[in-house]
Structure formats: structure tokens, C-alpha cells
Amino acid sequence: MRSTPGGASGGGANPPGNGPGTHLSSHGGDPRPDGTFLQKVTWVNRVRRAERPVVFFHIGGHKTGTSSLQHVLRSNRAQLRRDGLLYPGRDWASHIWANFDLRETGYLGYRAPQVEGAWMRLVREIRRWHGPAIISQEMFSLADSAHIRRALRDLDFADVHVVFTARDMARQLPSVWQEWVKNRSTATFAEFLAAVRERTDEGRRFMNLQDVPAILERWSNEVTADRVHLITVPPPGSPPTLLWERFAGVLRLEPYRYNLDILDINPSLGAADAALLRRINAALVDKLSRPDYDRLVKFGLAPAMATRPDVRIELPDEAFKWAVEWAGRAVEKLAAAGYQLVGDFGDLIPTIAPAGENPDHVGVEAQANAAIAAITRLLVDQATPLPDGSRARHGKAQRSAAPHKRRLRFSYLAHHRPQATAERPGTGAEQATSTGDHGASTAAAVEASDPPRSEPG
């Protein structure tokens, strides 16, 4: 089943408050001399005059390109506002704080001062706007029914549309594992895959963020299915802007009006890099506090590793077969639910197993090469002057893929209470993971999860 933004079954239902004729084609507007189009934001203007505006609630999913989409929204906030769409918040962290506030949670049991009242600050800004707006933070997918009902009560002046991006499970498995490794996990790839398939505590925590039918069913109990937009992540080999095009179509935006030279901001580790970092994590057990690990490893060493070419992580045959079977069952449930599909259900059915190398079998020489490349990059970055003449801090260079995370990290850690290892019994991390809430390794780590630690394999 295939659909496209604006089509009959894809993200194309008229936003409430708009009558027929307010749709725009994917290149709506008047042509310029150079062949490009000047967008007519007709639908936005009509929404702003409508009695009830639309609020798009982008709730996930985890590791499906959400960081890139959010970075486009942030970087184009002023242009979006001129076009009539509000991306609220005072800074990059506003939606993260609002997520923590609505879900009544925090980071390692600690609620930063910015969290208190953050949800209602977003709501008040949207209410004052009197027009369409978007909230985007993937950890909203963890909201329980009570939190969802509260969100809808607070937004009762608007028509809420839920937006969810989903990717096929075969690509999710290696992607999530390497993300866990970037967040202190010492579990081997084989241990991770077994935990997911055997529905252990670790597997349930994984599924809390990856079970798309269950997540959307929880939200659609409160929001009708015609206002739930499921966007599929395009398959490998697709144009790099296609996910944004689909997302923009749901928001009724002309996709190419905005700066898109910022899409890949959270590159994944390859097989050798992930294998090396997992060994480093094992050596660092009980030696770094969580804030220090984030500062030195997650936002220092790991990004340096991800800049070099590396062989991708291979998915073993047995895990691929499981992913295909799981995806088939998931698609059946999603198709029956009647959500607004943007893309193709076929995008969610794995057809080719991710190829590369099994990180559990990467040789010592390949790991040594990865270490040399990472250390070299860190040293070069330290010597690279920033625009203000200072040096890059903590291995983050001017050309870092996510400079906003560096700025936010210092703001957050200034208020953070130093703690010993996060996994010590009785800490907030244990409480968070026991409820299936991975949380974020810092406020900047919106794609971070907090997997339990296993012994080095």
C-alpha cells in the first residue's frame, strides 16, 4: 500500500478548520524564472483564520531520522514562522524539557530547573500563536495514557494530529545497538539481539520505543486514526531528502523553501568503531560519572569515530528472519488501524539484510586502526581554531555535526549534580529503565537510550 503527502490516504487529510481547496501540490506556487517555485502558503493563512488551529505532535520514533528532521525545524525556525507554522520554544532544549515535564520524569532521577513548567510554556506559546504549530520530540512516544490525555486537555483549543516516523526493523536493530554502545552499554551485538528476541527486560525496553503498533494504538485511543500520520522512512538508496519531503508534506510545507544542508547530524558507528567503543566502555566501568562520560565519550570520542569511513554493521541471518516476521505482523496491525499513511508499507518490510561485518567478530587490527583514526581526529580537532579564536573543547571541532549539542551540554551540566556510575542500585537510572523509559543521557541526547550493562563479551 502506497501513499504520498496530499494523496487520498497519505497525510493528506485536510487539517481541521480548512475546507476543500486548501491543499497545495508538492510544488505549489508560482514558478520563478529559474524553474523553482515560490510557495503560496494558502493553507497556513486559512488555518490561522480558522476557529481551531492544528497542532502537529511528532512523537517519534526513536532512531528514524528524528534528529535530522528536528534540526531542519530548528535551523529554519524563522522561515517557518514567516510561512505561518510555529516551531515553539526558546532554545533547542525546549521540547526535551517539555517531554520530561509532561511525562513527570527526569534524567537519572534529577529534574533540571528548566523542566518545571516547560510543557505549559510550550502550550501557552502555541495558544498565543493562533495558528498551526509543531511539537517534536521522540520520547513523547513513551507517554502513557494519562499523560496523553493531559496533553490533549492542555491543547483543547486546537486539533491535534499525531505524526510518527517508522523504519524497518532490520535497519533498526544495528542502529539502536550502536546507539546503546554510545551510551555506555557493554553488551555484545549477539547479547543485544538475543535480549530483544527473547523479550527479556532489555527487550521490553527496546520495544517500548520500537513497537510502532503498540505506540500508535495507545495514542489513537485518544486521537482518532484519521489524525494519526504514519511516515515510513524510505529504503536504502533513496534520495537523502525524501524523508523530509514526506514530513513536510504532512505539515503542508513546500520542502525546498528551507535549508536542508543539515540533514545528517547523528551518524552511526561502523562495525570496528562500535566494537572498539564497547571495549572502552568495559574498561571505563565505574571510572567515569555519567556526565563525564557524555562529555568525553558520547560527545567527544564517539563523534570523532563516526567521521571516518567504516564497514557497516552486519545483521546475522537469524536476526534478519526475525525482523522480517516481526515487520509482517506489525504492518498487518498498522494497515488495519486506518492511520494516514505517508510512504509505503513496503518500506517497513525488510528485503535485504544490512550487510557489512559482525562487530563481535571484528579483528584486533581493524579496532587498532579505528583507535588510531579517532585519536588523530581528536588531536586535530583540539588544534583547530574556532571562529572566535578559541580551541575546540572536549574533542568537538568547528565542523562537528551537532554544535548545538555542545552548547546545550554545558548549560545542562552546569545544573547537573555529579553522580557516580548511573547503574548503581537505587539510582534514578535504574528507576527509569525499570519502567521502560530509556530517558536521555543528557538533555542534548534525544536519541540516547539507557540500556542495562552486561559483562564484557
Short mmCIF file of C-alpha atoms in Angstrom, two decimals:
data_model
loop_
_atom_site.label_atom_id
_atom_site.label_comp_id
_atom_site.label_asym_id
_atom_site.label_seq_id
_atom_site.Cartn_x
_atom_site.Cartn_y
_atom_site.Cartn_z
CA MET A 1 0.00 0.00 0.00
CA ARG A 2 1.47 3.29 -1.08
CA SER A 3 0.55 6.85 -0.34
CA THR A 4 2.06 10.28 -0.74
CA PRO A 5 1.59 13.54 1.13
CA GLY A 6 -1.58 15.12 -0.09
CA GLY A 7 -2.86 11.86 -1.54
CA ALA A 8 -6.15 10.32 -0.60
CA SER A 9 -4.79 8.11 2.14
CA GLY A 10 -1.49 9.71 2.99
CA GLY A 11 -1.00 12.57 5.41
CA GLY A 12 -3.29 14.40 3.09
CA ALA A 13 -6.49 14.80 5.04
CA ASN A 14 -7.37 18.47 5.23
CA PRO A 15 -6.34 19.85 8.61
CA PRO A 16 -9.49 20.55 10.64
CA GLY A 17 -10.74 24.07 10.10
CA ASN A 18 -9.89 24.00 6.40
CA GLY A 19 -12.33 23.28 3.66
CA PRO A 20 -11.71 21.71 0.28
CA GLY A 21 -9.34 23.53 -1.99
CA THR A 22 -6.73 24.38 0.61
CA HIS A 23 -4.34 21.63 -0.49
CA LEU A 24 -1.11 22.53 -2.18
CA SER A 25 0.65 20.36 -4.69
CA SER A 26 4.15 19.28 -3.76
CA HIS A 27 5.43 22.23 -5.79
CA GLY A 28 2.53 24.60 -5.26
CA GLY A 29 3.00 28.25 -6.08
CA ASP A 30 4.22 30.40 -8.92
CA PRO A 31 7.28 29.39 -10.93
CA ARG A 32 10.36 31.59 -10.75
CA PRO A 33 12.46 32.28 -13.86
CA ASP A 34 14.98 29.66 -12.74
CA GLY A 35 12.28 26.99 -12.71
CA THR A 36 11.88 26.80 -8.95
CA PHE A 37 8.60 27.59 -7.23
CA LEU A 38 7.57 30.34 -4.89
CA GLN A 39 5.37 28.77 -2.25
CA LYS A 40 1.92 30.18 -1.63
CA VAL A 41 1.23 29.38 2.00
CA THR A 42 -2.52 29.44 1.37
CA TRP A 43 -3.30 26.62 3.74
CA VAL A 44 -1.35 28.23 6.56
CA ASN A 45 -3.16 31.52 6.17
CA ARG A 46 -6.51 29.76 6.17
CA VAL A 47 -5.59 27.75 9.25
CA ARG A 48 -4.60 30.93 11.03
CA ARG A 49 -8.03 32.33 10.26
CA ALA A 50 -9.76 29.11 11.25
CA GLU A 51 -11.53 28.76 14.54
CA ARG A 52 -9.31 25.87 15.66
CA PRO A 53 -5.66 25.69 14.63
CA VAL A 54 -3.78 22.44 14.03
CA VAL A 55 -1.01 21.22 16.33
CA PHE A 56 1.20 18.51 14.87
CA PHE A 57 2.57 16.28 17.64
CA HIS A 58 5.66 14.48 16.30
CA ILE A 59 6.25 11.74 18.87
CA GLY A 60 8.89 9.55 17.26
CA GLY A 61 10.11 7.06 16.52
CA HIS A 62 13.50 6.52 18.05
CA LYS A 63 16.36 6.17 15.50
CA THR A 64 14.20 7.02 12.48
CA GLY A 65 15.77 10.30 11.37
CA THR A 66 14.08 12.38 14.05
CA SER A 67 17.27 14.27 14.91
CA SER A 68 17.68 15.35 11.29
CA LEU A 69 14.06 16.45 11.00
CA GLN A 70 14.27 18.40 14.25
CA HIS A 71 17.50 20.03 13.13
CA VAL A 72 15.80 21.22 9.94
CA LEU A 73 12.95 22.65 12.02
CA ARG A 74 15.33 24.42 14.40
CA SER A 75 17.58 25.80 11.70
CA ASN A 76 14.61 27.10 9.71
CA ARG A 77 12.51 28.34 12.64
CA ALA A 78 12.36 31.93 11.37
CA GLN A 79 11.37 30.91 7.83
CA LEU A 80 8.74 28.52 9.18
CA ARG A 81 7.33 31.35 11.25
CA ARG A 82 7.19 33.63 8.23
CA ASP A 83 5.34 30.85 6.41
CA GLY A 84 2.84 30.67 9.25
CA LEU A 85 3.99 27.50 11.08
CA LEU A 86 5.23 27.82 14.66
CA TYR A 87 8.06 25.66 15.97
CA PRO A 88 7.80 26.83 19.59
CA GLY A 89 10.44 27.10 22.28
CA ARG A 90 13.14 29.48 23.35
CA ASP A 91 16.04 27.16 22.51
CA TRP A 92 16.93 23.72 21.20
CA ALA A 93 16.13 22.02 24.52
CA SER A 94 12.61 23.36 24.95
CA HIS A 95 10.88 20.28 23.54
CA ILE A 96 13.11 17.97 25.61
CA TRP A 97 12.26 19.80 28.82
CA ALA A 98 8.58 19.75 27.85
CA ASN A 99 8.74 15.99 27.30
CA PHE A 100 10.26 15.44 30.75
CA ASP A 101 7.69 17.75 32.31
CA LEU A 102 4.63 16.18 30.68
CA ARG A 103 5.80 12.65 31.49
CA GLU A 104 6.77 13.66 35.04
CA THR A 105 10.25 12.24 34.70
CA GLY A 106 13.82 13.49 34.56
CA TYR A 107 17.41 12.47 33.98
CA LEU A 108 18.89 9.94 36.42
CA GLY A 109 16.28 10.94 38.97
CA TYR A 110 17.20 14.61 38.69
CA ARG A 111 14.87 17.22 37.21
CA ALA A 112 16.76 20.18 35.83
CA PRO A 113 15.33 23.58 36.80
CA GLN A 114 14.25 24.12 33.18
CA VAL A 115 11.90 21.13 33.31
CA GLU A 116 9.41 22.60 35.77
CA GLY A 117 6.58 24.16 33.79
CA ALA A 118 8.27 23.52 30.42
CA TRP A 119 5.28 21.74 28.92
CA MET A 120 2.86 24.55 29.72
CA ARG A 121 5.34 27.12 28.42
CA LEU A 122 5.11 25.44 25.01
CA VAL A 123 1.33 25.22 25.26
CA ARG A 124 0.96 28.91 26.12
CA GLU A 125 3.20 29.92 23.24
CA ILE A 126 1.16 27.82 20.83
CA ARG A 127 -2.11 29.23 22.18
CA ARG A 128 -0.88 32.80 21.68
CA TRP A 129 0.17 31.99 18.13
CA HIS A 130 -3.42 31.31 16.97
CA GLY A 131 -2.20 29.15 14.11
CA PRO A 132 -0.61 25.82 13.17
CA ALA A 133 2.33 24.61 15.24
CA ILE A 134 4.53 21.54 15.64
CA ILE A 135 5.90 19.84 18.76
CA SER A 136 8.68 17.32 18.04
CA GLN A 137 10.45 15.01 20.49
CA GLU A 138 10.66 11.24 20.08
CA MET A 139 10.48 10.40 23.77
CA PHE A 140 6.84 11.54 23.73
CA SER A 141 6.25 8.05 22.30
CA LEU A 142 6.79 6.78 25.86
CA ALA A 143 3.87 8.81 27.22
CA ASP A 144 1.28 6.67 28.96
CA SER A 145 -2.45 7.10 28.56
CA ALA A 146 -2.75 9.55 31.46
CA HIS A 147 -0.01 11.77 30.06
CA ILE A 148 -1.56 11.64 26.59
CA ARG A 149 -4.95 12.69 27.98
CA ARG A 150 -3.35 15.56 29.87
CA ALA A 151 -1.57 16.75 26.72
CA LEU A 152 -4.81 16.76 24.77
CA ARG A 153 -6.65 18.59 27.55
CA ASP A 154 -3.97 21.27 27.60
CA LEU A 155 -4.21 21.55 23.81
CA ASP A 156 -8.00 21.50 23.72
CA PHE A 157 -8.04 24.81 21.82
CA ALA A 158 -6.51 23.03 18.79
CA ASP A 159 -6.98 19.95 16.64
CA VAL A 160 -4.06 17.65 17.44
CA HIS A 161 -2.53 15.47 14.75
CA VAL A 162 -0.03 12.78 15.78
CA VAL A 163 2.98 12.25 13.48
CA PHE A 164 5.22 9.18 13.69
CA THR A 165 8.19 8.18 11.55
CA ALA A 166 8.93 4.44 11.31
CA ARG A 167 11.78 2.42 9.80
CA ASP A 168 12.10 -1.27 9.00
CA MET A 169 13.21 -3.44 11.93
CA ALA A 170 16.25 -4.92 10.16
CA ARG A 171 17.83 -1.47 9.98
CA GLN A 172 16.65 -0.55 13.47
CA LEU A 173 18.46 -3.42 15.23
CA PRO A 174 22.08 -2.47 14.40
CA SER A 175 21.26 1.24 14.62
CA VAL A 176 19.82 1.00 18.12
CA TRP A 177 22.60 -1.30 19.34
CA GLN A 178 25.36 1.08 18.29
CA GLU A 179 23.40 3.93 19.90
CA TRP A 180 23.30 1.96 23.13
CA VAL A 181 27.06 1.45 22.83
CA LYS A 182 27.43 5.23 22.53
CA ASN A 183 25.58 5.36 25.85
CA ARG A 184 27.88 3.09 27.92
CA SER A 185 26.50 -0.33 27.02
CA THR A 186 28.97 -3.23 27.13
CA ALA A 187 26.55 -5.77 25.65
CA THR A 188 27.81 -7.55 22.56
CA PHE A 189 25.71 -7.39 19.42
CA ALA A 190 24.75 -11.05 19.91
CA GLU A 191 23.67 -10.39 23.50
CA PHE A 192 21.59 -7.43 22.40
CA LEU A 193 19.86 -9.38 19.62
CA ALA A 194 19.09 -12.28 21.95
CA ALA A 195 17.65 -9.93 24.55
CA VAL A 196 15.33 -8.33 22.00
CA ARG A 197 14.06 -11.59 20.55
CA GLU A 198 13.62 -13.34 23.88
CA ARG A 199 11.58 -10.49 25.35
CA THR A 200 13.80 -10.01 28.37
CA ASP A 201 13.72 -6.81 30.42
CA GLU A 202 16.18 -5.35 27.93
CA GLY A 203 13.95 -6.48 25.07
CA ARG A 204 10.88 -4.88 26.62
CA ARG A 205 12.75 -1.61 27.00
CA PHE A 206 13.72 -1.85 23.34
CA MET A 207 10.12 -2.49 22.30
CA ASN A 208 8.81 0.39 24.37
CA LEU A 209 10.44 2.61 21.75
CA GLN A 210 10.21 0.33 18.70
CA ASP A 211 6.81 -1.37 18.82
CA VAL A 212 5.09 1.00 16.42
CA PRO A 213 1.63 -0.65 16.50
CA ALA A 214 1.54 -0.55 20.31
CA ILE A 215 2.72 3.06 20.50
CA LEU A 216 0.22 4.31 17.94
CA GLU A 217 -2.61 2.26 19.43
CA ARG A 218 -2.02 4.00 22.77
CA TRP A 219 -2.17 7.41 21.12
CA SER A 220 -5.07 6.54 18.81
CA ASN A 221 -7.16 5.64 21.83
CA GLU A 222 -7.25 9.40 22.40
CA VAL A 223 -6.72 10.78 18.87
CA THR A 224 -8.79 9.41 16.00
CA ALA A 225 -6.94 7.37 13.39
CA ASP A 226 -7.59 9.93 10.65
CA ARG A 227 -5.39 12.33 12.64
CA VAL A 228 -2.52 9.87 13.09
CA HIS A 229 0.08 10.22 10.31
CA LEU A 230 2.48 7.31 9.85
CA ILE A 231 5.51 8.31 7.77
CA THR A 232 7.71 5.47 6.56
CA VAL A 233 11.46 6.01 6.32
CA PRO A 234 12.48 5.44 2.68
CA PRO A 235 14.56 2.36 1.85
CA PRO A 236 18.33 2.46 1.30
CA GLY A 237 19.33 4.18 -1.91
CA SER A 238 16.50 6.73 -1.77
CA PRO A 239 17.22 10.45 -2.18
CA PRO A 240 18.53 11.81 1.14
CA THR A 241 15.82 14.48 1.26
CA LEU A 242 12.89 12.11 0.73
CA LEU A 243 12.08 11.65 4.43
CA TRP A 244 11.98 15.42 4.90
CA GLU A 245 9.77 15.74 1.81
CA ARG A 246 7.29 13.28 3.31
CA PHE A 247 7.42 15.02 6.68
CA ALA A 248 6.99 18.45 5.09
CA GLY A 249 4.01 17.16 3.12
CA VAL A 250 2.18 16.29 6.33
CA LEU A 251 2.92 19.78 7.65
CA ARG A 252 1.73 21.28 4.36
CA LEU A 253 5.11 22.85 3.64
CA GLU A 254 6.97 23.30 0.38
CA PRO A 255 10.06 21.21 1.27
CA TYR A 256 12.63 23.10 -0.77
CA ARG A 257 11.96 26.51 0.74
CA TYR A 258 14.21 25.53 3.64
CA ASN A 259 17.89 24.92 4.29
CA LEU A 260 18.47 21.18 4.00
CA ASP A 261 22.27 21.11 4.13
CA ILE A 262 21.98 19.84 7.69
CA LEU A 263 20.19 16.52 7.40
CA ASP A 264 22.79 14.03 8.65
CA ILE A 265 23.62 15.15 12.18
CA ASN A 266 23.76 11.87 14.07
CA PRO A 267 25.95 9.47 12.05
CA SER A 268 26.11 5.86 13.17
CA LEU A 269 29.22 3.97 14.17
CA GLY A 270 30.53 1.26 11.90
CA ALA A 271 31.40 -2.27 12.95
CA ALA A 272 35.02 -1.67 14.00
CA ASP A 273 34.25 1.62 15.74
CA ALA A 274 31.35 0.11 17.70
CA ALA A 275 33.42 -2.93 18.68
CA LEU A 276 36.22 -0.68 19.92
CA LEU A 277 33.91 1.63 21.85
CA ARG A 278 32.21 -1.34 23.53
CA ARG A 279 35.62 -2.49 24.80
CA ILE A 280 36.37 1.03 26.01
CA ASN A 281 33.04 1.05 27.86
CA ALA A 282 34.04 -2.16 29.63
CA ALA A 283 37.35 -0.62 30.66
CA LEU A 284 35.59 2.53 31.91
CA VAL A 285 33.13 0.74 34.19
CA ASP A 286 32.94 2.70 37.48
CA LYS A 287 35.68 5.09 36.32
CA LEU A 288 33.58 7.95 34.90
CA SER A 289 30.42 9.58 36.13
CA ARG A 290 27.62 9.74 33.59
CA PRO A 291 28.10 13.47 32.92
CA ASP A 292 31.83 12.95 32.37
CA TYR A 293 31.15 10.01 30.04
CA ASP A 294 28.75 12.10 27.99
CA ARG A 295 31.19 14.98 27.80
CA LEU A 296 34.27 12.93 26.92
CA VAL A 297 32.93 9.89 25.10
CA LYS A 298 29.41 10.36 23.75
CA PHE A 299 30.03 13.90 22.50
CA GLY A 300 33.80 13.62 22.14
CA LEU A 301 35.24 10.25 21.18
CA ALA A 302 32.17 8.74 19.50
CA PRO A 303 31.61 11.62 17.03
CA ALA A 304 35.31 11.51 16.17
CA MET A 305 34.95 7.82 15.39
CA ALA A 306 31.84 8.34 13.26
CA THR A 307 33.61 10.76 10.90
CA ARG A 308 35.79 8.09 9.30
CA PRO A 309 34.64 5.56 6.69
CA ASP A 310 33.95 2.20 8.28
CA VAL A 311 32.29 -1.06 7.33
CA ARG A 312 28.64 -1.09 8.32
CA ILE A 313 27.23 -3.42 10.95
CA GLU A 314 26.01 -6.71 9.52
CA LEU A 315 22.76 -8.25 10.71
CA PRO A 316 23.02 -12.05 11.15
CA ASP A 317 20.62 -14.23 9.14
CA GLU A 318 18.68 -15.43 12.17
CA ALA A 319 18.07 -11.88 13.38
CA PHE A 320 17.08 -10.79 9.86
CA LYS A 321 14.48 -13.56 9.63
CA TRP A 322 13.07 -12.48 13.00
CA ALA A 323 12.95 -8.85 11.82
CA VAL A 324 11.05 -9.82 8.66
CA GLU A 325 8.50 -11.84 10.64
CA TRP A 326 8.05 -9.09 13.21
CA ALA A 327 7.62 -6.48 10.47
CA GLY A 328 4.97 -8.56 8.71
CA ARG A 329 2.87 -8.77 11.85
CA ALA A 330 3.38 -5.07 12.57
CA VAL A 331 2.32 -3.98 9.08
CA GLU A 332 -0.86 -6.06 9.32
CA LYS A 333 -1.81 -4.25 12.52
CA LEU A 334 -0.90 -0.83 11.14
CA ALA A 335 -2.82 -1.37 7.89
CA ALA A 336 -5.92 -2.44 9.80
CA ALA A 337 -5.77 0.61 12.08
CA GLY A 338 -6.62 3.12 9.35
CA TYR A 339 -3.85 5.61 10.02
CA GLN A 340 -2.90 8.22 7.40
CA LEU A 341 -0.02 6.56 5.58
CA VAL A 342 2.72 8.68 4.04
CA GLY A 343 5.09 6.48 2.07
CA ASP A 344 4.65 2.78 1.59
CA PHE A 345 4.07 -0.12 3.99
CA GLY A 346 6.63 -1.94 1.87
CA ASP A 347 9.25 0.39 3.33
CA LEU A 348 8.70 -1.34 6.68
CA ILE A 349 9.25 -4.88 5.36
CA PRO A 350 12.98 -5.71 5.24
CA THR A 351 14.02 -7.14 1.88
CA ILE A 352 17.81 -7.16 2.19
CA ALA A 353 19.73 -7.79 5.39
CA PRO A 354 22.12 -4.96 6.35
CA ALA A 355 25.48 -6.10 5.00
CA GLY A 356 28.94 -5.44 6.37
CA GLU A 357 30.76 -7.06 9.26
CA ASN A 358 29.61 -8.56 12.53
CA PRO A 359 31.04 -6.22 15.23
CA ASP A 360 31.52 -9.19 17.57
CA HIS A 361 33.98 -10.64 15.06
CA VAL A 362 35.98 -7.55 14.14
CA GLY A 363 39.71 -8.25 14.34
CA VAL A 364 42.22 -6.54 16.59
CA GLU A 365 43.95 -4.81 13.68
CA ALA A 366 40.72 -3.21 12.48
CA GLN A 367 39.98 -1.98 16.01
CA ALA A 368 43.52 -0.61 16.30
CA ASN A 369 43.04 1.29 13.04
CA ALA A 370 39.79 2.70 14.39
CA ALA A 371 41.55 3.82 17.56
CA ILE A 372 44.37 5.50 15.65
CA ALA A 373 41.91 7.34 13.40
CA ALA A 374 39.81 8.53 16.35
CA ILE A 375 42.81 9.71 18.38
CA THR A 376 44.19 11.52 15.34
CA ARG A 377 40.90 13.27 14.75
CA LEU A 378 40.62 14.32 18.39
CA LEU A 379 44.14 15.77 18.35
CA VAL A 380 43.49 17.65 15.10
CA ASP A 381 40.22 18.97 16.48
CA GLN A 382 41.95 20.22 19.60
CA ALA A 383 44.33 22.19 17.41
CA THR A 384 41.63 23.58 15.13
CA PRO A 385 40.77 27.21 15.98
CA LEU A 386 37.10 28.06 16.29
CA PRO A 387 35.75 31.25 14.69
CA ASP A 388 36.33 33.16 17.94
CA GLY A 389 39.97 32.07 18.03
CA SER A 390 39.46 29.54 20.83
CA ARG A 391 40.16 25.84 20.55
CA ALA A 392 37.61 23.06 20.21
CA ARG A 393 36.52 21.77 23.59
CA HIS A 394 36.39 18.09 24.52
CA GLY A 395 37.30 16.93 21.03
CA LYS A 396 34.45 18.76 19.33
CA ALA A 397 35.61 20.65 16.28
CA GLN A 398 34.05 23.56 14.49
CA ARG A 399 32.89 21.13 11.85
CA SER A 400 31.06 18.99 14.38
CA ALA A 401 27.80 17.63 13.01
CA ALA A 402 25.88 18.86 16.06
CA PRO A 403 27.34 22.03 17.60
CA HIS A 404 24.00 22.75 19.27
CA LYS A 405 24.53 19.70 21.45
CA ARG A 406 27.84 21.06 22.67
CA ARG A 407 26.31 24.36 23.67
CA LEU A 408 23.40 22.71 25.39
CA ARG A 409 25.59 20.21 27.20
CA PHE A 410 27.43 22.89 29.12
CA SER A 411 24.18 24.62 30.03
CA TYR A 412 22.72 21.37 31.28
CA LEU A 413 25.78 20.14 33.17
CA ALA A 414 26.04 23.47 34.94
CA HIS A 415 22.87 22.48 36.78
CA HIS A 416 23.61 18.76 36.99
CA ARG A 417 24.57 17.08 40.21
CA PRO A 418 27.65 14.93 39.66
CA GLN A 419 26.91 11.29 40.33
CA ALA A 420 28.84 8.10 40.37
CA THR A 421 28.01 5.41 37.85
CA ALA A 422 24.44 5.62 36.68
CA GLU A 423 23.77 1.92 37.06
CA ARG A 424 24.46 1.79 40.82
CA PRO A 425 21.48 0.15 42.60
CA GLY A 426 18.85 2.62 43.66
CA THR A 427 19.81 5.40 41.28
CA GLY A 428 17.39 7.25 39.06
CA ALA A 429 18.74 5.38 36.02
CA GLU A 430 17.61 2.09 37.48
CA GLN A 431 14.20 3.53 38.24
CA ALA A 432 13.91 4.92 34.73
CA THR A 433 14.89 1.72 32.96
CA SER A 434 12.64 -0.35 35.20
CA THR A 435 9.64 1.47 33.70
CA GLY A 436 10.95 1.08 30.18
CA ASP A 437 11.95 4.73 29.91
CA HIS A 438 15.44 4.96 28.48
CA GLY A 439 15.42 8.69 29.03
CA ALA A 440 18.25 10.73 27.58
CA SER A 441 21.89 10.53 28.52
CA THR A 442 21.79 14.29 28.74
CA ALA A 443 19.20 16.82 27.71
CA ALA A 444 21.04 17.02 24.41
CA ALA A 445 20.85 13.29 23.76
CA VAL A 446 17.33 12.99 22.48
CA GLU A 447 18.24 9.80 20.63
CA ALA A 448 20.05 8.27 23.61
CA SER A 449 18.83 5.24 25.46
CA ASP A 450 20.00 3.89 28.77
CA PRO A 451 20.41 0.14 28.33
CA PRO A 452 21.43 -2.05 31.23
CA ARG A 453 25.05 -3.09 31.34
CA SER A 454 26.17 -6.63 30.79
CA GLU A 455 29.56 -8.15 31.36
CA PRO A 456 32.05 -7.76 28.51
CA GLY A 457 31.61 -10.47 25.96
#
